[in-house]
PDB file of C-alpha atoms in Angstrom:
ATOM      1  CA  UNK A   1       0.028   0.052  -0.063  1.00 37.00           C
ATOM      2  CA  UNK A   2       2.783   2.694   0.769  1.00 40.00           C
ATOM      3  CA  UNK A   3       5.148   0.988  -2.479  1.00 42.00           C
ATOM      4  CA  UNK A   4       6.009   2.717  -4.249  1.00 43.00           C
ATOM      5  CA  UNK A   5       3.898   4.746  -6.650  1.00 46.00           C
ATOM      6  CA  UNK A   6       3.773   3.266 -10.755  1.00 47.00           C
ATOM      7  CA  UNK A   7       3.304   6.436 -11.873  1.00 46.00           C
ATOM      8  CA  UNK A   8       6.641   8.173 -10.857  1.00 48.00           C
ATOM      9  CA  UNK A   9       9.569   5.708 -10.927  1.00 47.00           C
ATOM     10  CA  UNK A  10      11.395   5.064  -7.934  1.00 44.00           C
ATOM     11  CA  UNK A  11      13.991   7.897  -6.957  1.00 52.00           C
ATOM     12  CA  UNK A  12      15.902   7.922  -3.790  1.00 59.00           C
ATOM     13  CA  UNK A  13      14.220   8.927  -0.706  1.00 66.00           C
ATOM     14  CA  UNK A  14      16.078  12.185   0.894  1.00 90.00           C
ATOM     15  CA  UNK A  15      13.768  11.859   4.493  1.00 94.00           C
ATOM     16  CA  UNK A  16      15.459  15.211   5.127  1.00 94.00           C
ATOM     17  CA  UNK A  17      14.054  16.730   1.840  1.00 95.00           C
ATOM     18  CA  UNK A  18      10.757  15.250   2.679  1.00 96.00           C
ATOM     19  CA  UNK A  19       9.644  16.737   5.213  1.00 96.00           C
ATOM     20  CA  UNK A  20      10.412  19.599   4.370  1.00 96.00           C
ATOM     21  CA  UNK A  21       8.657  19.636   1.780  1.00 96.00           C
ATOM     22  CA  UNK A  22       5.645  18.843   4.156  1.00 97.00           C
ATOM     23  CA  UNK A  23       7.199  21.911   6.671  1.00 97.00           C
ATOM     24  CA  UNK A  24       6.888  24.230   3.471  1.00 97.00           C
ATOM     25  CA  UNK A  25       3.088  22.867   1.635  1.00 97.00           C
ATOM     26  CA  UNK A  26       1.338  23.110   5.064  1.00 98.00           C
ATOM     27  CA  UNK A  27       2.522  26.688   4.814  1.00 98.00           C
ATOM     28  CA  UNK A  28       1.462  27.752   1.410  1.00 98.00           C
ATOM     29  CA  UNK A  29      -2.171  25.650   2.317  1.00 98.00           C
ATOM     30  CA  UNK A  30      -1.604  28.142   5.562  1.00 98.00           C
ATOM     31  CA  UNK A  31      -1.631  31.270   3.512  1.00 98.00           C
ATOM     32  CA  UNK A  32      -3.769  29.784   0.566  1.00 98.00           C
ATOM     33  CA  UNK A  33      -6.640  29.890   3.258  1.00 98.00           C
ATOM     34  CA  UNK A  34      -5.865  33.087   4.906  1.00 98.00           C
ATOM     35  CA  UNK A  35      -6.135  34.448   1.276  1.00 96.00           C
ATOM     36  CA  UNK A  36      -9.159  32.575   1.251  1.00 97.00           C
ATOM     37  CA  UNK A  37     -10.824  34.284   3.256  1.00 96.00           C
ATOM     38  CA  UNK A  38      -9.698  37.715   2.132  1.00 93.00           C
ATOM     39  CA  UNK A  39     -11.314  36.951  -1.018  1.00 95.00           C
ATOM     40  CA  UNK A  40     -14.629  35.704   0.697  1.00 95.00           C
ATOM     41  CA  UNK A  41     -14.751  38.446   2.566  1.00 93.00           C
ATOM     42  CA  UNK A  42     -13.541  40.740   0.218  1.00 92.00           C
ATOM     43  CA  UNK A  43     -16.229  44.265  -0.579  1.00 91.00           C
ATOM     44  CA  UNK A  44     -18.459  44.645  -3.897  1.00 93.00           C
ATOM     45  CA  UNK A  45     -16.723  47.525  -5.727  1.00 94.00           C
ATOM     46  CA  UNK A  46     -17.760  50.593  -5.147  1.00 93.00           C
ATOM     47  CA  UNK A  47     -19.347  50.880  -8.964  1.00 93.00           C
ATOM     48  CA  UNK A  48     -21.891  47.787  -7.506  1.00 93.00           C
ATOM     49  CA  UNK A  49     -22.284  49.755  -4.004  1.00 93.00           C
ATOM     50  CA  UNK A  50     -23.210  53.154  -5.194  1.00 95.00           C
ATOM     51  CA  UNK A  51     -25.351  51.703  -8.413  1.00 95.00           C
ATOM     52  CA  UNK A  52     -27.282  49.700  -5.080  1.00 94.00           C
ATOM     53  CA  UNK A  53     -27.393  53.178  -2.692  1.00 95.00           C
ATOM     54  CA  UNK A  54     -28.841  54.594  -5.792  1.00 96.00           C
ATOM     55  CA  UNK A  55     -32.408  52.617  -6.502  1.00 96.00           C
ATOM     56  CA  UNK A  56     -32.549  52.267  -2.311  1.00 95.00           C
ATOM     57  CA  UNK A  57     -32.294  55.958  -2.444  1.00 95.00           C
ATOM     58  CA  UNK A  58     -34.945  56.569  -5.251  1.00 95.00           C
ATOM     59  CA  UNK A  59     -37.030  53.522  -3.464  1.00 95.00           C
ATOM     60  CA  UNK A  60     -36.747  55.824  -0.228  1.00 94.00           C
ATOM     61  CA  UNK A  61     -37.553  59.128  -1.459  1.00 94.00           C
ATOM     62  CA  UNK A  62     -40.938  57.945  -3.246  1.00 93.00           C
ATOM     63  CA  UNK A  63     -42.211  55.672  -0.289  1.00 92.00           C
ATOM     64  CA  UNK A  64     -41.318  58.506   2.243  1.00 93.00           C
ATOM     65  CA  UNK A  65     -43.291  60.608   0.285  1.00 90.00           C
ATOM     66  CA  UNK A  66     -46.171  58.030  -0.690  1.00 89.00           C
ATOM     67  CA  UNK A  67     -46.395  58.275   2.672  1.00 88.00           C
ATOM     68  CA  UNK A  68     -47.221  61.449   3.632  1.00 86.00           C
ATOM     69  CA  UNK A  69     -50.446  60.792   1.504  1.00 83.00           C
ATOM     70  CA  UNK A  70     -51.131  64.281   0.595  1.00 85.00           C
ATOM     71  CA  UNK A  71     -54.193  63.480  -1.132  1.00 85.00           C
ATOM     72  CA  UNK A  72     -55.856  64.143   2.208  1.00 83.00           C
ATOM     73  CA  UNK A  73     -54.869  68.051   2.181  1.00 84.00           C
ATOM     74  CA  UNK A  74     -57.235  68.286  -1.007  1.00 86.00           C
ATOM     75  CA  UNK A  75     -60.607  67.477   1.273  1.00 88.00           C
ATOM     76  CA  UNK A  76     -61.911  69.788   3.667  1.00 87.00           C
ATOM     77  CA  UNK A  77     -62.680  67.879   6.563  1.00 86.00           C
ATOM     78  CA  UNK A  78     -59.071  67.331   7.002  1.00 82.00           C
ATOM     79  CA  UNK A  79     -56.418  69.309   9.253  1.00 79.00           C
ATOM     80  CA  UNK A  80     -54.119  71.612   6.738  1.00 79.00           C
ATOM     81  CA  UNK A  81     -51.204  70.071   7.002  1.00 82.00           C
ATOM     82  CA  UNK A  82     -48.075  67.597   6.987  1.00 84.00           C
ATOM     83  CA  UNK A  83     -47.884  64.075   9.535  1.00 82.00           C
ATOM     84  CA  UNK A  84     -45.779  62.068  10.204  1.00 85.00           C
ATOM     85  CA  UNK A  85     -47.205  58.439  10.641  1.00 85.00           C
ATOM     86  CA  UNK A  86     -47.173  56.829  14.516  1.00 86.00           C
ATOM     87  CA  UNK A  87     -48.932  53.782  15.847  1.00 85.00           C
ATOM     88  CA  UNK A  88     -49.153  53.430  18.820  1.00 88.00           C
ATOM     89  CA  UNK A  89     -48.649  49.765  20.543  1.00 86.00           C
ATOM     90  CA  UNK A  90     -52.401  49.351  22.300  1.00 88.00           C
ATOM     91  CA  UNK A  91     -50.742  46.575  25.138  1.00 89.00           C
ATOM     92  CA  UNK A  92     -48.403  49.200  25.728  1.00 90.00           C
ATOM     93  CA  UNK A  93     -49.388  52.052  24.563  1.00 91.00           C
ATOM     94  CA  UNK A  94     -45.918  52.697  23.951  1.00 92.00           C
ATOM     95  CA  UNK A  95     -44.964  54.847  21.179  1.00 90.00           C
ATOM     96  CA  UNK A  96     -43.467  53.527  17.787  1.00 88.00           C
ATOM     97  CA  UNK A  97     -41.943  56.657  16.164  1.00 90.00           C
ATOM     98  CA  UNK A  98     -40.345  54.143  13.165  1.00 90.00           C
ATOM     99  CA  UNK A  99     -41.825  54.347  10.045  1.00 88.00           C
ATOM    100  CA  UNK A 100     -42.293  58.564  11.118  1.00 91.00           C
ATOM    101  CA  UNK A 101     -38.430  58.221  10.794  1.00 94.00           C
ATOM    102  CA  UNK A 102     -38.207  56.607   7.537  1.00 92.00           C
ATOM    103  CA  UNK A 103     -40.274  58.391   5.806  1.00 92.00           C
ATOM    104  CA  UNK A 104     -38.927  61.888   7.628  1.00 94.00           C
ATOM    105  CA  UNK A 105     -35.325  59.775   5.553  1.00 95.00           C
ATOM    106  CA  UNK A 106     -36.764  60.193   2.793  1.00 94.00           C
ATOM    107  CA  UNK A 107     -37.856  63.437   2.513  1.00 93.00           C
ATOM    108  CA  UNK A 108     -33.873  63.922   4.118  1.00 95.00           C
ATOM    109  CA  UNK A 109     -33.063  62.322   0.693  1.00 95.00           C
ATOM    110  CA  UNK A 110     -35.502  64.291  -2.070  1.00 93.00           C
ATOM    111  CA  UNK A 111     -34.356  66.966  -0.943  1.00 94.00           C
ATOM    112  CA  UNK A 112     -30.860  67.112  -0.879  1.00 95.00           C
ATOM    113  CA  UNK A 113     -30.208  63.818  -2.364  1.00 95.00           C
ATOM    114  CA  UNK A 114     -27.197  64.652  -4.441  1.00 95.00           C
ATOM    115  CA  UNK A 115     -25.030  66.332  -0.998  1.00 96.00           C
ATOM    116  CA  UNK A 116     -25.693  62.812   0.873  1.00 95.00           C
ATOM    117  CA  UNK A 117     -25.122  60.800  -2.625  1.00 95.00           C
ATOM    118  CA  UNK A 118     -21.045  62.470  -2.566  1.00 96.00           C
ATOM    119  CA  UNK A 119     -21.736  62.069   1.501  1.00 96.00           C
ATOM    120  CA  UNK A 120     -21.552  58.396   1.200  1.00 95.00           C
ATOM    121  CA  UNK A 121     -19.931  58.299  -1.399  1.00 95.00           C
ATOM    122  CA  UNK A 122     -17.091  59.664  -0.203  1.00 95.00           C
ATOM    123  CA  UNK A 123     -16.559  57.618   2.678  1.00 94.00           C
ATOM    124  CA  UNK A 124     -17.987  53.866   1.024  1.00 92.00           C
ATOM    125  CA  UNK A 125     -14.622  55.407  -1.260  1.00 92.00           C
ATOM    126  CA  UNK A 126     -12.194  55.791   1.843  1.00 91.00           C
ATOM    127  CA  UNK A 127     -13.280  52.284   2.772  1.00 87.00           C
ATOM    128  CA  UNK A 128     -12.679  50.496   0.255  1.00 87.00           C
ATOM    129  CA  UNK A 129      -9.949  52.234  -0.860  1.00 87.00           C
ATOM    130  CA  UNK A 130      -8.210  49.580   1.087  1.00 82.00           C
ATOM    131  CA  UNK A 131     -10.189  46.240  -0.071  1.00 81.00           C
ATOM    132  CA  UNK A 132     -10.187  46.201  -4.041  1.00 79.00           C
ATOM    133  CA  UNK A 133     -13.917  44.606  -4.028  1.00 90.00           C
ATOM    134  CA  UNK A 134     -14.953  42.075  -6.203  1.00 94.00           C
ATOM    135  CA  UNK A 135     -18.400  41.716  -8.494  1.00 94.00           C
ATOM    136  CA  UNK A 136     -19.309  38.922  -7.369  1.00 94.00           C
ATOM    137  CA  UNK A 137     -17.928  36.109 -10.600  1.00 96.00           C
ATOM    138  CA  UNK A 138     -14.953  37.882 -10.654  1.00 96.00           C
ATOM    139  CA  UNK A 139     -15.409  36.520  -6.605  1.00 97.00           C
ATOM    140  CA  UNK A 140     -16.491  33.078  -7.430  1.00 97.00           C
ATOM    141  CA  UNK A 141     -13.281  33.231 -10.337  1.00 98.00           C
ATOM    142  CA  UNK A 142     -10.328  33.949  -7.839  1.00 97.00           C
ATOM    143  CA  UNK A 143     -12.464  31.267  -5.203  1.00 98.00           C
ATOM    144  CA  UNK A 144     -11.958  28.404  -7.486  1.00 97.00           C
ATOM    145  CA  UNK A 145      -8.719  29.617  -8.551  1.00 98.00           C
ATOM    146  CA  UNK A 146      -7.285  29.577  -5.138  1.00 98.00           C
ATOM    147  CA  UNK A 147      -9.217  26.201  -3.945  1.00 97.00           C
ATOM    148  CA  UNK A 148      -7.644  24.089  -7.443  1.00 97.00           C
ATOM    149  CA  UNK A 149      -4.001  26.109  -5.687  1.00 98.00           C
ATOM    150  CA  UNK A 150      -5.116  24.513  -1.969  1.00 98.00           C
ATOM    151  CA  UNK A 151      -6.520  21.302  -3.225  1.00 97.00           C
ATOM    152  CA  UNK A 152      -2.894  20.903  -5.135  1.00 97.00           C
ATOM    153  CA  UNK A 153      -0.594  21.423  -2.140  1.00 98.00           C
ATOM    154  CA  UNK A 154      -2.307  19.460  -0.333  1.00 98.00           C
ATOM    155  CA  UNK A 155      -2.451  16.260  -2.587  1.00 98.00           C
ATOM    156  CA  UNK A 156       1.654  17.537  -2.712  1.00 97.00           C
ATOM    157  CA  UNK A 157       1.244  17.456   0.891  1.00 98.00           C
ATOM    158  CA  UNK A 158       0.097  14.227   1.165  1.00 98.00           C
ATOM    159  CA  UNK A 159       1.922  12.368  -1.990  1.00 97.00           C
ATOM    160  CA  UNK A 160       5.296  13.319   0.649  1.00 97.00           C
ATOM    161  CA  UNK A 161       3.539  11.820   4.159  1.00 97.00           C
ATOM    162  CA  UNK A 162       3.109   8.478   1.926  1.00 97.00           C
ATOM    163  CA  UNK A 163       6.569   8.630   1.453  1.00 96.00           C
ATOM    164  CA  UNK A 164       7.537   8.845   4.412  1.00 96.00           C
ATOM    165  CA  UNK A 165       5.486   6.558   5.536  1.00 95.00           C
ATOM    166  CA  UNK A 166       6.410   3.857   2.912  1.00 94.00           C
ATOM    167  CA  UNK A 167      10.590   5.009   4.144  1.00 94.00           C
ATOM    168  CA  UNK A 168       9.802   4.604   7.893  1.00 94.00           C
ATOM    169  CA  UNK A 169       9.741   8.254   8.622  1.00 94.00           C
ATOM    170  CA  UNK A 170       5.267   8.010  10.151  1.00 89.00           C
ATOM    171  CA  UNK A 171       4.108  12.008   9.598  1.00 93.00           C
ATOM    172  CA  UNK A 172       1.292  12.660  10.945  1.00 95.00           C
ATOM    173  CA  UNK A 173      -1.529  14.409   8.678  1.00 97.00           C
ATOM    174  CA  UNK A 174      -3.628  17.549   9.828  1.00 97.00           C
ATOM    175  CA  UNK A 175      -7.449  16.550  11.078  1.00 97.00           C
ATOM    176  CA  UNK A 176      -8.585  19.189   8.397  1.00 96.00           C
ATOM    177  CA  UNK A 177      -6.414  17.322   5.410  1.00 97.00           C
ATOM    178  CA  UNK A 178      -8.788  17.112   2.586  1.00 97.00           C
ATOM    179  CA  UNK A 179     -10.806  14.081   2.313  1.00 97.00           C
ATOM    180  CA  UNK A 180      -9.589  14.063  -1.963  1.00 97.00           C
ATOM    181  CA  UNK A 181      -6.241  13.555  -0.606  1.00 98.00           C
ATOM    182  CA  UNK A 182      -6.237  11.526   1.744  1.00 98.00           C
ATOM    183  CA  UNK A 183      -8.390   9.408  -1.419  1.00 98.00           C
ATOM    184  CA  UNK A 184      -5.958   9.761  -3.685  1.00 97.00           C
ATOM    185  CA  UNK A 185      -4.733   7.434  -5.901  1.00 97.00           C
ATOM    186  CA  UNK A 186      -0.986   7.249  -5.666  1.00 96.00           C
ATOM    187  CA  UNK A 187      -1.151   8.202  -9.137  1.00 95.00           C
ATOM    188  CA  UNK A 188      -2.477  10.949  -8.334  1.00 95.00           C
ATOM    189  CA  UNK A 189      -0.358  12.684  -6.181  1.00 96.00           C
ATOM    190  CA  UNK A 190       1.904  15.644  -8.611  1.00 94.00           C
ATOM    191  CA  UNK A 191       5.278  14.024  -9.040  1.00 91.00           C
ATOM    192  CA  UNK A 192       7.906  15.371  -6.546  1.00 86.00           C
TER     193      UNK A 192
ATOM    194  CA  UNK B   1     -32.299 -22.340  -7.358  1.00 40.00           C
ATOM    195  CA  UNK B   2     -31.742 -18.564  -6.389  1.00 41.00           C
ATOM    196  CA  UNK B   3     -28.487 -16.559  -7.313  1.00 40.00           C
ATOM    197  CA  UNK B   4     -27.866 -13.842  -4.975  1.00 39.00           C
ATOM    198  CA  UNK B   5     -26.676 -10.269  -6.680  1.00 37.00           C
ATOM    199  CA  UNK B   6     -23.906  -8.665  -3.575  1.00 44.00           C
ATOM    200  CA  UNK B   7     -22.227  -6.813  -5.870  1.00 44.00           C
ATOM    201  CA  UNK B   8     -23.650  -3.608  -4.404  1.00 57.00           C
ATOM    202  CA  UNK B   9     -22.112  -4.337  -0.752  1.00 77.00           C
ATOM    203  CA  UNK B  10     -18.637  -4.533  -3.056  1.00 88.00           C
ATOM    204  CA  UNK B  11     -16.697  -1.551  -1.391  1.00 90.00           C
ATOM    205  CA  UNK B  12     -16.099   0.562  -4.156  1.00 91.00           C
ATOM    206  CA  UNK B  13     -12.603   0.206  -5.421  1.00 92.00           C
ATOM    207  CA  UNK B  14     -12.577   3.262  -7.610  1.00 94.00           C
ATOM    208  CA  UNK B  15     -14.128   5.844  -8.391  1.00 93.00           C
ATOM    209  CA  UNK B  16     -13.189  10.158 -10.413  1.00 94.00           C
ATOM    210  CA  UNK B  17     -14.356  13.047  -8.502  1.00 93.00           C
ATOM    211  CA  UNK B  18     -13.484  16.289 -10.109  1.00 93.00           C
ATOM    212  CA  UNK B  19     -11.213  14.226 -12.457  1.00 93.00           C
ATOM    213  CA  UNK B  20      -8.817  13.151  -9.749  1.00 95.00           C
ATOM    214  CA  UNK B  21      -8.598   9.419  -9.250  1.00 96.00           C
ATOM    215  CA  UNK B  22      -9.366   7.958  -6.194  1.00 97.00           C
ATOM    216  CA  UNK B  23      -8.814   4.719  -3.721  1.00 96.00           C
ATOM    217  CA  UNK B  24     -11.788   4.421  -2.510  1.00 96.00           C
ATOM    218  CA  UNK B  25     -11.652   0.932   0.262  1.00 95.00           C
ATOM    219  CA  UNK B  26      -7.978   1.020  -0.352  1.00 96.00           C
ATOM    220  CA  UNK B  27      -7.213   4.035   1.355  1.00 97.00           C
ATOM    221  CA  UNK B  28      -9.720   4.496   4.012  1.00 96.00           C
ATOM    222  CA  UNK B  29      -8.428   1.075   4.790  1.00 96.00           C
ATOM    223  CA  UNK B  30      -4.728   2.166   5.781  1.00 96.00           C
ATOM    224  CA  UNK B  31      -6.439   5.552   6.774  1.00 97.00           C
ATOM    225  CA  UNK B  32      -8.482   3.084   9.870  1.00 96.00           C
ATOM    226  CA  UNK B  33      -5.284   1.226  10.358  1.00 96.00           C
ATOM    227  CA  UNK B  34      -3.427   4.229  10.724  1.00 96.00           C
ATOM    228  CA  UNK B  35      -5.792   5.814  13.275  1.00 96.00           C
ATOM    229  CA  UNK B  36      -6.483   1.815  14.886  1.00 96.00           C
ATOM    230  CA  UNK B  37      -2.290   2.141  14.639  1.00 96.00           C
ATOM    231  CA  UNK B  38      -3.018   5.745  17.885  1.00 96.00           C
ATOM    232  CA  UNK B  39      -5.843   4.395  18.992  1.00 97.00           C
ATOM    233  CA  UNK B  40      -2.711   0.563  20.448  1.00 97.00           C
ATOM    234  CA  UNK B  41      -0.387   3.303  21.253  1.00 96.00           C
ATOM    235  CA  UNK B  42      -1.913   5.345  23.330  1.00 96.00           C
ATOM    236  CA  UNK B  43      -3.760   2.102  25.581  1.00 97.00           C
ATOM    237  CA  UNK B  44      -0.587   1.271  25.195  1.00 96.00           C
ATOM    238  CA  UNK B  45       1.052   4.830  26.901  1.00 96.00           C
ATOM    239  CA  UNK B  46      -2.181   4.545  30.226  1.00 96.00           C
ATOM    240  CA  UNK B  47      -1.576   0.466  30.545  1.00 96.00           C
ATOM    241  CA  UNK B  48       1.820   0.974  31.788  1.00 96.00           C
ATOM    242  CA  UNK B  49       0.729   5.025  33.274  1.00 96.00           C
ATOM    243  CA  UNK B  50      -1.555   2.694  35.639  1.00 97.00           C
ATOM    244  CA  UNK B  51       1.511   0.192  36.457  1.00 97.00           C
ATOM    245  CA  UNK B  52       3.649   2.071  37.172  1.00 96.00           C
ATOM    246  CA  UNK B  53       0.608   3.814  39.468  1.00 97.00           C
ATOM    247  CA  UNK B  54      -0.133   0.684  41.044  1.00 97.00           C
ATOM    248  CA  UNK B  55       4.060  -0.027  41.632  1.00 97.00           C
ATOM    249  CA  UNK B  56       4.647   3.142  43.465  1.00 96.00           C
ATOM    250  CA  UNK B  57       1.803   2.627  45.245  1.00 96.00           C
ATOM    251  CA  UNK B  58       2.372  -0.824  46.470  1.00 96.00           C
ATOM    252  CA  UNK B  59       5.925  -0.124  46.950  1.00 96.00           C
ATOM    253  CA  UNK B  60       4.663   3.010  49.175  1.00 95.00           C
ATOM    254  CA  UNK B  61       2.486   0.520  51.074  1.00 95.00           C
ATOM    255  CA  UNK B  62       5.282  -1.590  51.823  1.00 94.00           C
ATOM    256  CA  UNK B  63       7.256   0.830  53.394  1.00 93.00           C
ATOM    257  CA  UNK B  64       4.384   2.144  55.160  1.00 93.00           C
ATOM    258  CA  UNK B  65       4.142  -1.756  56.482  1.00 92.00           C
ATOM    259  CA  UNK B  66       8.091  -1.666  57.165  1.00 91.00           C
ATOM    260  CA  UNK B  67       7.804   0.972  59.559  1.00 91.00           C
ATOM    261  CA  UNK B  68       4.720   0.346  61.015  1.00 91.00           C
ATOM    262  CA  UNK B  69       6.357  -3.596  61.606  1.00 91.00           C
ATOM    263  CA  UNK B  70       9.788  -2.224  63.524  1.00 90.00           C
ATOM    264  CA  UNK B  71       9.044   1.132  64.510  1.00 86.00           C
ATOM    265  CA  UNK B  72       9.642   4.173  62.757  1.00 85.00           C
ATOM    266  CA  UNK B  73      12.672   4.485  65.382  1.00 88.00           C
ATOM    267  CA  UNK B  74      14.558   0.835  64.251  1.00 89.00           C
ATOM    268  CA  UNK B  75      17.606   2.422  61.752  1.00 91.00           C
ATOM    269  CA  UNK B  76      17.527  -0.675  59.569  1.00 90.00           C
ATOM    270  CA  UNK B  77      13.838  -0.144  58.642  1.00 89.00           C
ATOM    271  CA  UNK B  78      14.372   3.773  57.882  1.00 92.00           C
ATOM    272  CA  UNK B  79      17.180   2.634  55.948  1.00 93.00           C
ATOM    273  CA  UNK B  80      14.789  -0.057  53.640  1.00 92.00           C
ATOM    274  CA  UNK B  81      12.137   2.586  54.385  1.00 92.00           C
ATOM    275  CA  UNK B  82      13.477   4.728  52.090  1.00 93.00           C
ATOM    276  CA  UNK B  83      14.898   3.145  49.225  1.00 95.00           C
ATOM    277  CA  UNK B  84      11.649   1.283  48.740  1.00 94.00           C
ATOM    278  CA  UNK B  85      11.058   5.414  48.833  1.00 94.00           C
ATOM    279  CA  UNK B  86      13.157   6.185  46.270  1.00 96.00           C
ATOM    280  CA  UNK B  87      11.953   3.350  43.981  1.00 96.00           C
ATOM    281  CA  UNK B  88       8.343   5.046  44.263  1.00 96.00           C
ATOM    282  CA  UNK B  89       9.445   8.065  42.952  1.00 97.00           C
ATOM    283  CA  UNK B  90      11.579   6.354  39.877  1.00 97.00           C
ATOM    284  CA  UNK B  91       7.773   4.807  39.524  1.00 97.00           C
ATOM    285  CA  UNK B  92       6.821   8.240  39.318  1.00 97.00           C
ATOM    286  CA  UNK B  93       8.269   9.677  36.918  1.00 97.00           C
ATOM    287  CA  UNK B  94       7.949   6.219  34.887  1.00 96.00           C
ATOM    288  CA  UNK B  95       4.397   7.700  35.469  1.00 96.00           C
ATOM    289  CA  UNK B  96       4.893  10.431  33.877  1.00 97.00           C
ATOM    290  CA  UNK B  97       6.738   9.839  31.281  1.00 96.00           C
ATOM    291  CA  UNK B  98       3.960   7.159  30.674  1.00 96.00           C
ATOM    292  CA  UNK B  99       1.484  10.353  31.519  1.00 96.00           C
ATOM    293  CA  UNK B 100       3.244  12.622  28.468  1.00 97.00           C
ATOM    294  CA  UNK B 101       2.880   9.676  25.735  1.00 96.00           C
ATOM    295  CA  UNK B 102      -0.160   9.234  26.553  1.00 96.00           C
ATOM    296  CA  UNK B 103      -1.708  12.578  26.029  1.00 96.00           C
ATOM    297  CA  UNK B 104       0.635  12.538  22.649  1.00 96.00           C
ATOM    298  CA  UNK B 105      -1.053   9.156  21.729  1.00 96.00           C
ATOM    299  CA  UNK B 106      -4.434  10.403  21.851  1.00 97.00           C
ATOM    300  CA  UNK B 107      -4.232  13.324  20.278  1.00 97.00           C
ATOM    301  CA  UNK B 108      -2.312  11.504  17.539  1.00 96.00           C
ATOM    302  CA  UNK B 109      -5.416   9.304  17.986  1.00 97.00           C
ATOM    303  CA  UNK B 110      -7.973  12.233  17.278  1.00 97.00           C
ATOM    304  CA  UNK B 111      -6.239  13.676  14.433  1.00 97.00           C
ATOM    305  CA  UNK B 112      -6.214  10.369  13.488  1.00 97.00           C
ATOM    306  CA  UNK B 113      -9.782   9.460  13.594  1.00 97.00           C
ATOM    307  CA  UNK B 114     -11.203  13.119  11.971  1.00 97.00           C
ATOM    308  CA  UNK B 115      -9.285  12.394   8.949  1.00 97.00           C
ATOM    309  CA  UNK B 116     -11.341   9.357   8.922  1.00 97.00           C
ATOM    310  CA  UNK B 117     -14.289  10.176   9.981  1.00 96.00           C
ATOM    311  CA  UNK B 118     -13.859  13.256   7.529  1.00 97.00           C
ATOM    312  CA  UNK B 119     -12.600  10.582   4.448  1.00 97.00           C
ATOM    313  CA  UNK B 120     -15.409   8.431   5.435  1.00 96.00           C
ATOM    314  CA  UNK B 121     -18.155  11.165   5.163  1.00 96.00           C
ATOM    315  CA  UNK B 122     -16.580  12.380   1.645  1.00 96.00           C
ATOM    316  CA  UNK B 123     -16.795   8.852   0.501  1.00 95.00           C
ATOM    317  CA  UNK B 124     -20.694   8.412   1.544  1.00 94.00           C
ATOM    318  CA  UNK B 125     -21.872  11.695   0.069  1.00 94.00           C
ATOM    319  CA  UNK B 126     -20.114  10.550  -3.524  1.00 94.00           C
ATOM    320  CA  UNK B 127     -21.888   7.322  -3.094  1.00 92.00           C
ATOM    321  CA  UNK B 128     -19.569   4.919  -2.384  1.00 92.00           C
ATOM    322  CA  UNK B 129     -19.362   2.102  -1.334  1.00 91.00           C
ATOM    323  CA  UNK B 130     -17.898   1.880   2.233  1.00 91.00           C
ATOM    324  CA  UNK B 131     -15.481  -1.121   3.603  1.00 90.00           C
ATOM    325  CA  UNK B 132     -17.256  -3.862   5.848  1.00 86.00           C
ATOM    326  CA  UNK B 133     -15.572  -2.962   8.419  1.00 84.00           C
ATOM    327  CA  UNK B 134     -15.933   1.278   8.225  1.00 87.00           C
ATOM    328  CA  UNK B 135     -19.346   0.761   7.291  1.00 81.00           C
ATOM    329  CA  UNK B 136     -20.565   1.352  10.987  1.00 75.00           C
ATOM    330  CA  UNK B 137     -17.593   4.193  12.044  1.00 68.00           C
ATOM    331  CA  UNK B 138     -19.283   8.296  10.894  1.00 58.00           C
TER     332      UNK B 138
END
């Protein structure tokens, strides 16, 4: 089971080199995994964020004007002013001002949208400057490439471990070793 | 006479996943063997630890009995008690060494078990048929 792979010609086993290669592989795996986490948590590109923000600003302004129920101002039996939507909890008598706050925010957007947007865009640009944004497609492609590199390195690590085991030097595998590497045929492992 | 087709129970030897050839049965068997080796080493170290503890207790008991029998002022009894205490301390060292070894072996056993568990779960997800001795492992 731990004999020389038929796919790789017999070679003098250099224990020391194999041990070094195991350590190097493990460092590489740790580095790639850290990079993967960075990519996983990468922000969206600024352009995408602002496009989504513009859609939200449109909806917030429109909805707030709708909530004012301005049609009531045309009625002779209704007060002439604008009323914000407050509600009262019937059980606790607590006043819920959340709807009113949302309407106010929508009116601020309607009145001062360019200034507000400029402020938000400036803040977001500073935030994403240090962390490049990725589109969904870019993120997926980068993650797939990193996963491929991680697996290749794990397969190399596994080859070294099996070679060491065959030479009578048992090496503990990482408990989080990839199952594909653990189960790979000897021939599927990259040449050392 | 009805012939029974046991092909469904035959462990999966080879499988290809994402272009990588997997030797399911033989690799799972190898990983199980590694796990069992570490388990046996852990139990052997546990046994040595237990044996050393019992031996130290026995030696100290003999020392106490000697002193009780001959009196605590008897020079020969005192000498023998000191000698036995020295032996007990050697057994204590042996117990500590065995305990450290048992802890290391237990960690190896845990890691090897985790490797096997991960591999079995992967093989199951790939609809592989496991070797009979591993079908109860999870």
